[in-house]
Tab-separated table of C-alpha atoms and ligand atoms in Angstrom:
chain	number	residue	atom	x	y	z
A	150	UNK	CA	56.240	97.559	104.896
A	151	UNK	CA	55.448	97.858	101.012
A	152	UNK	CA	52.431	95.446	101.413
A	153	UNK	CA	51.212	95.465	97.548
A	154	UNK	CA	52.266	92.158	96.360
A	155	UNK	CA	54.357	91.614	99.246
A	156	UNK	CA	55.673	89.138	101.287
A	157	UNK	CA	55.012	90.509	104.804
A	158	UNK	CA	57.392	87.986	106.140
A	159	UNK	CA	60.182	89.579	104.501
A	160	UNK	CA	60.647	86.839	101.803
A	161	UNK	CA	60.528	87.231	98.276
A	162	UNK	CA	57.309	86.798	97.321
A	163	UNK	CA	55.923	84.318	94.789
A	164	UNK	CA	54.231	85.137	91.351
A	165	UNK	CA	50.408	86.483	92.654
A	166	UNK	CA	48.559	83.430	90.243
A	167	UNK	CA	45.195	83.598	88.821
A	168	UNK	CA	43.193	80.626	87.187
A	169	UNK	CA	41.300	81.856	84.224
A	170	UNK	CA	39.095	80.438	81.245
A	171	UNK	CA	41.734	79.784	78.458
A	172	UNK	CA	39.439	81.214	75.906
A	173	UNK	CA	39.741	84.797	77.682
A	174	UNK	CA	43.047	84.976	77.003
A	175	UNK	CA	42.704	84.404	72.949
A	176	UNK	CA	43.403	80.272	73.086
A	177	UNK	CA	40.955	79.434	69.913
A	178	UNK	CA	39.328	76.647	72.208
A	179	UNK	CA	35.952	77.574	72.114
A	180	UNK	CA	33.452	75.463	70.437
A	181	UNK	CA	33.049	76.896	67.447
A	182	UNK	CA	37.116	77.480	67.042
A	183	UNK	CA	37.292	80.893	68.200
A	184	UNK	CA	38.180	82.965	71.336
A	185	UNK	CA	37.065	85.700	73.626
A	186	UNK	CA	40.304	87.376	74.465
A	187	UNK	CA	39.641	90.065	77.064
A	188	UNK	CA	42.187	93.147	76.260
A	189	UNK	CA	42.144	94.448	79.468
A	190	UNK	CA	43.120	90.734	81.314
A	191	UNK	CA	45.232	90.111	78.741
A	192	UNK	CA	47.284	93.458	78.094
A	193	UNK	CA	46.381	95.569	81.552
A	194	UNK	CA	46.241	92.890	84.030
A	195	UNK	CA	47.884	90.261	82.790
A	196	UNK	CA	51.978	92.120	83.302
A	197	UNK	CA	51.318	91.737	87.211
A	198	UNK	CA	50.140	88.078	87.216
A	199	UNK	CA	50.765	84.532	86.087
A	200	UNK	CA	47.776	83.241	84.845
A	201	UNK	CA	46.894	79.831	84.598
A	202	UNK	CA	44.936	79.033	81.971
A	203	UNK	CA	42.666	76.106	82.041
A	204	UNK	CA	39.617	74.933	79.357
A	205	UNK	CA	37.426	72.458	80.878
A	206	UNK	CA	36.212	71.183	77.922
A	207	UNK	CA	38.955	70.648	75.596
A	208	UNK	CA	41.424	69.343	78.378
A	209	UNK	CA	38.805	66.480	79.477
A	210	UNK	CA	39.152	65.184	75.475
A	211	UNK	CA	36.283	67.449	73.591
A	212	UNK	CA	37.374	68.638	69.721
A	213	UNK	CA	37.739	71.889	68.627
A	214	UNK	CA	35.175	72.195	67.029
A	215	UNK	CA	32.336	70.920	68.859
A	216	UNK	CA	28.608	70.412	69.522
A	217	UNK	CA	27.134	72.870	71.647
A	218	UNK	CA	26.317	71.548	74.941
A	219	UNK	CA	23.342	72.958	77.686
A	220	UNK	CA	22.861	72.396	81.061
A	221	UNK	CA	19.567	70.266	81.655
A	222	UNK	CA	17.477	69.892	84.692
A	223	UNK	CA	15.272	66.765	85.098
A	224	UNK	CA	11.660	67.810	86.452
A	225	UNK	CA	12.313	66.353	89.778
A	226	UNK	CA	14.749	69.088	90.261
A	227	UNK	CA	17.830	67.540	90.332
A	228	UNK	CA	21.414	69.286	89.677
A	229	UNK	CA	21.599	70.344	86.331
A	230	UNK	CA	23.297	68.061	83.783
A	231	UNK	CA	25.621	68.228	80.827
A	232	UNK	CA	24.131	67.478	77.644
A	233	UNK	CA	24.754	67.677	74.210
A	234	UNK	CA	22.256	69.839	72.696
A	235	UNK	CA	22.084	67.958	68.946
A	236	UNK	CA	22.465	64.324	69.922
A	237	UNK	CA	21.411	64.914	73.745
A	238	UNK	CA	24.745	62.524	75.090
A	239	UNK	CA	24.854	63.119	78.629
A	240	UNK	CA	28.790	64.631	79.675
A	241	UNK	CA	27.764	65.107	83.182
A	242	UNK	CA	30.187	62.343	84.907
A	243	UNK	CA	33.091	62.563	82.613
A	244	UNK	CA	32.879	66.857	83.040
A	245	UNK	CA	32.492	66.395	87.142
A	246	UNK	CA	35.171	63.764	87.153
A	247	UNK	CA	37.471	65.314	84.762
A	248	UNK	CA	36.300	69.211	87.212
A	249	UNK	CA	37.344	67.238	90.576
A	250	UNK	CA	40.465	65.957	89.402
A	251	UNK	CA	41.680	69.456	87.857
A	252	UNK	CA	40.649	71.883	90.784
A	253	UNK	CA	42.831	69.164	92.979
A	254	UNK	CA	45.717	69.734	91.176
A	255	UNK	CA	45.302	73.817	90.961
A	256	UNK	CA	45.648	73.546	94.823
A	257	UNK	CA	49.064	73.255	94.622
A	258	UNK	CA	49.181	75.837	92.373
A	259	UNK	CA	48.301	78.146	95.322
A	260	UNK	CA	45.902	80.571	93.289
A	261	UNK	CA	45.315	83.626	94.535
A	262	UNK	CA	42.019	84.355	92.250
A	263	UNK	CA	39.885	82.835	89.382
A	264	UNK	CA	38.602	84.972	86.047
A	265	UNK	CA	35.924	82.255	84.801
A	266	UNK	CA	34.182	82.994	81.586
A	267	UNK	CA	30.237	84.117	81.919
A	268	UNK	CA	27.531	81.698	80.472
A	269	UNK	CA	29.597	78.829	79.970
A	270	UNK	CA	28.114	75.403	81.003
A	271	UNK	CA	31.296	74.378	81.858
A	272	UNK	CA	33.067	77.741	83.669
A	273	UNK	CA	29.816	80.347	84.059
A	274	UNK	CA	29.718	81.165	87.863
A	275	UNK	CA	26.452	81.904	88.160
A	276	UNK	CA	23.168	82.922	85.691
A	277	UNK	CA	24.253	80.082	83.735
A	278	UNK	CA	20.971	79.095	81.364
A	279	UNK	CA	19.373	75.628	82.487
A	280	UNK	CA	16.659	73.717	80.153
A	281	UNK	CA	14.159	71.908	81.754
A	282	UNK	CA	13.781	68.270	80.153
A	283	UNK	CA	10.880	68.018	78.020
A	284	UNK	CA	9.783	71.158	78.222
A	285	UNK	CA	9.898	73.874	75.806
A	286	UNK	CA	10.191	77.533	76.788
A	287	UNK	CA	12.906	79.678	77.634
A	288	UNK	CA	15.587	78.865	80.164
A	289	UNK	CA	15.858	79.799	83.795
A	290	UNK	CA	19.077	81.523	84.362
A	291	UNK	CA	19.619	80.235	87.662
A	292	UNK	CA	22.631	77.806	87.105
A	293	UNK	CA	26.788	77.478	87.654
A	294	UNK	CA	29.008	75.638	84.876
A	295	UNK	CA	30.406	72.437	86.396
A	296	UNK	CA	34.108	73.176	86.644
A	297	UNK	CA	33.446	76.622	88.030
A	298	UNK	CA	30.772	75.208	90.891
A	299	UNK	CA	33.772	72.449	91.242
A	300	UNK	CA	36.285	75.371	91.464
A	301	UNK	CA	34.179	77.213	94.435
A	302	UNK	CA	33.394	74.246	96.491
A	303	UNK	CA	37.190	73.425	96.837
A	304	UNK	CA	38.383	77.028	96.951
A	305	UNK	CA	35.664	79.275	99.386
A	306	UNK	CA	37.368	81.826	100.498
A	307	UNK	CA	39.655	82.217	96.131
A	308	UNK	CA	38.090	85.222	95.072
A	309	UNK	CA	36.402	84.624	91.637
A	310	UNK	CA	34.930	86.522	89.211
A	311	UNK	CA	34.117	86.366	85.579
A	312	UNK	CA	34.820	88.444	82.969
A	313	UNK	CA	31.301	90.508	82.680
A	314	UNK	CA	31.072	91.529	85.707
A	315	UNK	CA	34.667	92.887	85.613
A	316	UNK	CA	33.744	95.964	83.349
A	317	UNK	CA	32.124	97.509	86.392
A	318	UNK	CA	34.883	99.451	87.873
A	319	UNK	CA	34.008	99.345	91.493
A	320	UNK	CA	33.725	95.334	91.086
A	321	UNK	CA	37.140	94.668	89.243
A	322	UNK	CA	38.727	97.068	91.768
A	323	UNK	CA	37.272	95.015	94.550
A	324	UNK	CA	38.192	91.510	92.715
A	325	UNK	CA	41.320	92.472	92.246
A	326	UNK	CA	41.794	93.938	96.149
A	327	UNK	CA	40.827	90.675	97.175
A	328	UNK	CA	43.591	88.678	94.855
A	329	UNK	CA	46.373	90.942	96.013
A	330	UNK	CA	45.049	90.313	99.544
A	331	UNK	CA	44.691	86.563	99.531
A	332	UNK	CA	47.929	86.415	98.421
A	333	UNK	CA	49.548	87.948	101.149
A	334	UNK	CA	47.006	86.214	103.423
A	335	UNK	CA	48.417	83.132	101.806
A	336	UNK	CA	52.468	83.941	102.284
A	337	UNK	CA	51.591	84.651	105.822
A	338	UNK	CA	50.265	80.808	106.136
A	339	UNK	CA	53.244	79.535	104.286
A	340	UNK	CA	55.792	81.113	106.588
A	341	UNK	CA	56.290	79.790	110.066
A	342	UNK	CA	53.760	82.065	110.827
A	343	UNK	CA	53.363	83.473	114.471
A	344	UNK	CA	50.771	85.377	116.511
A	345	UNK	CA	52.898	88.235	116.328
A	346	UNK	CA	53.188	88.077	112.513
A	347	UNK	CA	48.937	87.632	112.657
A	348	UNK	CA	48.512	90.260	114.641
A	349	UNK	CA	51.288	92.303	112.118
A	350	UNK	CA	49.147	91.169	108.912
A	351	UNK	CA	45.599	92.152	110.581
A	352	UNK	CA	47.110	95.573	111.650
A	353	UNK	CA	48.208	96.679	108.454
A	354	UNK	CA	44.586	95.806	106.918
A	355	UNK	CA	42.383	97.486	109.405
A	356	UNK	CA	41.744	100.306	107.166
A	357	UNK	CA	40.858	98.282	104.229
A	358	UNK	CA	38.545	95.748	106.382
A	359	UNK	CA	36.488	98.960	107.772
A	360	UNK	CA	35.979	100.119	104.289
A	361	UNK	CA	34.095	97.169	103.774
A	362	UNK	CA	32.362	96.319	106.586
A	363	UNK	CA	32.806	97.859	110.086
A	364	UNK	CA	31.161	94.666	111.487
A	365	UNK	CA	33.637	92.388	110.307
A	366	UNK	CA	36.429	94.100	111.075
A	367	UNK	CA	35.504	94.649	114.736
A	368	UNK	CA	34.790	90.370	114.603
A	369	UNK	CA	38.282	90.101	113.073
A	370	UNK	CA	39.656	92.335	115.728
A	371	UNK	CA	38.091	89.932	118.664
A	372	UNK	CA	39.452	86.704	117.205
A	373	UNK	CA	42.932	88.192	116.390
A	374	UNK	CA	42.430	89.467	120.642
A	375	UNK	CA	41.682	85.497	121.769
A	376	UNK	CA	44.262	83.868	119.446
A	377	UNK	CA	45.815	82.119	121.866
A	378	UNK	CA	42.897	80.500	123.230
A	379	UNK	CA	42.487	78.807	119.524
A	380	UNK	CA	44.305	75.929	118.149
A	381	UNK	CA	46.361	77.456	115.380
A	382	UNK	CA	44.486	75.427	112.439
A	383	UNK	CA	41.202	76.388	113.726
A	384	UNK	CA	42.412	80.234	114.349
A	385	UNK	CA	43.707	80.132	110.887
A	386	UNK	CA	40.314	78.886	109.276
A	387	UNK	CA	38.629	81.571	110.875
A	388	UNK	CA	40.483	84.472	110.038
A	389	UNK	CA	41.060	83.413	106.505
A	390	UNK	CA	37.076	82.872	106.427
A	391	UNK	CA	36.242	85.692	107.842
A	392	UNK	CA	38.912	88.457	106.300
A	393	UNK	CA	38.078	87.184	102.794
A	394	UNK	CA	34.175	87.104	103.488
A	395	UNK	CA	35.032	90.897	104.796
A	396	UNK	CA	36.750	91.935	101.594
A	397	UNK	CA	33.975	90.579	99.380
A	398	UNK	CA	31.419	92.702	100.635
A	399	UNK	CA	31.838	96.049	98.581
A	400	UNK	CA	33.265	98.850	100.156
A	401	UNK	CA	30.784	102.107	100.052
A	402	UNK	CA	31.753	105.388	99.033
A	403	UNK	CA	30.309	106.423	102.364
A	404	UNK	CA	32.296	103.901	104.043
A	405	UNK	CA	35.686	104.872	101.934
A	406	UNK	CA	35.272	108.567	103.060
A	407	UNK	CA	34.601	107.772	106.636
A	408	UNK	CA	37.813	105.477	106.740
A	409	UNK	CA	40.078	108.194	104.893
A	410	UNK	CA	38.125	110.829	107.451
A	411	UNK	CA	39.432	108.722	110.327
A	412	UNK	CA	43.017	108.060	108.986
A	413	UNK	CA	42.921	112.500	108.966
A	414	UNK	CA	42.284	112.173	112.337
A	415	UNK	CA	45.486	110.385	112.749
A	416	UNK	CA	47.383	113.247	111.610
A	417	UNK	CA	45.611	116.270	112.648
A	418	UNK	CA	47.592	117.479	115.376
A	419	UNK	CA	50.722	116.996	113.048
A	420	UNK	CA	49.166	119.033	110.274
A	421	UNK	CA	49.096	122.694	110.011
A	422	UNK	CA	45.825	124.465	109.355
A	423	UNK	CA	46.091	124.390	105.350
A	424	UNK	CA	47.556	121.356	104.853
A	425	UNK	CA	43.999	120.147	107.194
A	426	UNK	CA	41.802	121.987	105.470
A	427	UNK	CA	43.702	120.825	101.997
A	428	UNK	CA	42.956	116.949	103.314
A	429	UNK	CA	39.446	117.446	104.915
A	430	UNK	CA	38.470	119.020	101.505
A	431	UNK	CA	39.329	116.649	99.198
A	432	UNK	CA	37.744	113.858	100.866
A	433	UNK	CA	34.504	116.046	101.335
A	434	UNK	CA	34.875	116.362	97.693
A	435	UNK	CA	35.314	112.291	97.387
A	436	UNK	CA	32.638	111.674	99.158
A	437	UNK	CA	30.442	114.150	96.796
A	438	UNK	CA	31.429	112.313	93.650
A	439	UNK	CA	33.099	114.841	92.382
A	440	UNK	CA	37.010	113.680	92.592
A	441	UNK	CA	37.892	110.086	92.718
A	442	UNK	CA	39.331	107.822	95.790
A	443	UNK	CA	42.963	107.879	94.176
A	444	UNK	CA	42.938	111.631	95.125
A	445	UNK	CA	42.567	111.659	98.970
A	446	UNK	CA	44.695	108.844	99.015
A	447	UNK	CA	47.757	110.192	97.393
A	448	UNK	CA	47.691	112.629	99.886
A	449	UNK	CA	47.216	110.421	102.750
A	450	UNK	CA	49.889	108.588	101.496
A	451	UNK	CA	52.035	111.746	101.218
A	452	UNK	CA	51.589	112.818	104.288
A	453	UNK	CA	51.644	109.437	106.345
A	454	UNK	CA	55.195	109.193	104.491
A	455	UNK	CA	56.747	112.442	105.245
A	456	UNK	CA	55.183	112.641	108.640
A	457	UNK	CA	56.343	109.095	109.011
A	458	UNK	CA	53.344	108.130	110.949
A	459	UNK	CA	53.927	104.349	110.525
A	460	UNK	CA	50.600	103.036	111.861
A	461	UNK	CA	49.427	104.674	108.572
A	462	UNK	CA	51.867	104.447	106.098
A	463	UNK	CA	52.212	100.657	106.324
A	464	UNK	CA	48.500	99.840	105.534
A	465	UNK	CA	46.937	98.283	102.713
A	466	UNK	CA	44.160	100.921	102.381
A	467	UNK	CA	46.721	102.995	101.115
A	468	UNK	CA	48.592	100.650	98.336
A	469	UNK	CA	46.099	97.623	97.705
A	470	UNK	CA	47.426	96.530	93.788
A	471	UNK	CA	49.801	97.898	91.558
A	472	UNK	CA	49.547	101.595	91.415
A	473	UNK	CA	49.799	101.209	87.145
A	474	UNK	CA	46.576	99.723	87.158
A	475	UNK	CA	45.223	103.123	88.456
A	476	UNK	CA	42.133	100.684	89.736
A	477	UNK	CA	41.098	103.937	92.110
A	478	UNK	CA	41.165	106.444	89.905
A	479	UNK	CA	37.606	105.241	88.766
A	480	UNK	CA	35.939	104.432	91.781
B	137	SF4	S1	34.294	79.009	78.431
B	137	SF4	FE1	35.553	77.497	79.460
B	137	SF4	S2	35.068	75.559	78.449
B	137	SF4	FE2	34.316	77.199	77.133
B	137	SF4	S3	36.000	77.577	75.709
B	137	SF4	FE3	36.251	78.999	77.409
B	137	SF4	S4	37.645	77.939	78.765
B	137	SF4	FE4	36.824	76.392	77.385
C-alpha cells in the first residue's frame, strides 16, 4: 500500500480538496481591495491540492471596496451579529443565509480540509473580536466569523485551520496529517466499503493514532473489534468521529519516540547488532531534540522496506503527506 494520497481501495484517487479564504490565495477581495496571499499555501502547498476558494463576503453581493464590518453582541448575550461599523446596517441574516446555503453546496465538493483566514468576521475560526452594543472599551476576543462557525457546524469531523496558526510547524504538520487522512477516510466511505476494507484502513493507521493519543486508539481498536454488532451508518459515524477527534489531538514528541521505539521492536530480531544500535540511537536522539522525526523515520522506512516487514511498511506513520513538503523535518 502507498497510503499518502491514496486510494486504499485500489482506485484512482480524487484531487485531496481544501476550502480556503479567497483572499489567502492573492484574490484582491478584501475590503479595502487588497489580499493576503500566503506564499507557503499558495506556492508550497498549493501543487498537492485543489483548493477551493470561497469569499463570504463578496460572493453574498458586498463591493470591493467596502465598509468595514464588526461582530456585535447585544448585552443580553446573544450570538454575535454582523454590523457595519460606519452606518451600523445589520448583515447578520443575509451573511447566515448566504453561509448556510454555500457550506451546502461545498458538501458535494467532498473537502478534505478548510484554511479560513484569522480575524475575519466573516471566516475567523475562533478569537474573532466582538463589540458589545453601547459600550465602549476594547473587544473580547472570544468570537467565530459566521461562514466559518457555519462551515464547522456542517463539517465536524473537516479539519480546519487558519492561516496563523499554520506558521507553527508542529500545527501545520498536524493540519495537514489530518487532510491527507480524511481523505482517505473519505475514499474508503465512497467505495463499497467492507469490514474487511475497515479493518484494512484502521490497521495501516495504528501507528499514527498512538502517536496521538494511546486512548483513542485502543477505543478505535474496540469498535473496529464489534463492527458487526453496529449498523454500518452508525459504525461509520463513529469511527469517522472518533479517528478524526484522535488525529486532532497533537501528537507528543514523547509519544512520537515511544511509537517509532515500538515499531524497532518489530524488527529487532531481524536486525543485526549495529544496524539496532544505529535505530535505537537515532530515536534516543529524536526524542532529545537534537535530530528531527524525518530522521528515525527514513530509517524505519528503510528497513521495514528491505526487510519487507509489511505490517510496517504499509502504515501511515511512516508516509502521512507528500514527502516534498518535508512537513517532519521540523518537528
Ligand atoms: S477574510 Fe474571508 S470575507 Fe474577508 S476577504 Fe478574505 S475571504 Fe473574503
Amino acid at each position: 500500500v502507498a497510503p499518502t494520497g491514496n486510494d486504499l481501495t485500489g482506485n484512482d484517487p480524487p484531487p485531496v480538496r481544501i476550502g480556503i479564504s479567497a483572499c489567502l490565495l492573492g484574490r484582491p477581495v478584501r475590503y479595502d481591495g487588497g489580499h493576503k496571499r500566503d506564499r507557503y499555501l499558495v506556492d508550497v502547498l498549493g501543487p498537492h491540492v485543489d483548493y477551493v476558494a470561497v469569499c463570504p463576503e463578496v460572493e453574498s453581493g458586498m463591493s470591493i471596496p467596502r465598509p468595514t464590518l464588526r461582530l456585535v453582541r447585544s448585552g443580553s448575550g446573544a450570538d454575535p451579529r454582523m454590523i457595519v461599523a460606519e452606518t451600523g446596517d445589520d448583515l447578520t441574516t443575509r451573511m447566515t443565509r448566504f453561509s448556510e446555503s454555500r457550506v451546502r453546496a461545498l458538501d458535494e465538493l467532498q473537502l478534505s480540509g478548510y484554511v479560513l483566514k484569522k480575524n475575519s468576521p466573516s471566516c475567523g475560526m475562533e478569537r474573532v473580536k466582538v463589540y458589545t452594543e453601547g459600550v465602549a472599551g476594547p473587544p473580547r476576543k472570544d468570537g467565530a466569523g459566521l461562514f466559518a462557525a457555519a462551515l464547522c457546524a456542517r463539517f465536524p469531523n473537516l479539519p480546519v485551520e487558519e492561516e496563523g496558526r499554520l506558521e507553527d510547524a508542529g500545527l501545520r504538520e498536524c493540519f495537514i496529517e489530518r487532510v491527507f487522512a480524511y481523505h482517505r477516510l473519505r475514499a474508503l466511505w465512497r467505495a463499497r466499503w467492507t469490514l474487511g476494507a475497515l479493518v484494512a484502513f484502521h490497521t495501516a493507521h495504528k501507528m499514527a493514532l498512538m502517536a496521538h493519543t494511546v486512548v483513542a486508539y485502543r477505543q478505535l481498536g474496540r469498535l473496529v473489534a464489534r463492527a458487526r454488532e453496529l449498523p454500518r451508518a452508525e459504525l461509520r459515524d463513529r469511527y469517522e468521529s472518533e479517528f478524526m477527534a484522535a488525529l486532532a489531538r497533537p501528537a507528543s514528541r514523547g509519544r512520537h519516540a515511544n511509537v517509532l521505539m515500538h515499531m524497532a521492536g518489530h524488527l529487532k530480531a531481524r536486525l543485526d547488532h549495529d544496524d539496532r544500535h544505529e535505530l535505537v540511537d537515532l530515536i534516543e536522539s529524536f526524542r532529545l531534540g537534537q535530530t528531527p522525526l524525518a530522521a528515525p523515520l527514513a530509517l524505519l522506512r528503510h528497513h521495514a522496506r528491505r526487510l519487507e516487514v509489511t505490517y510496517l511498511a504499509d502504515q501511515t506513520y511512516l508516509n502521512p503527506h507528500p514527502s516534498e513538503l518535508m512537513l517532519r523535518h521540523r518537528v
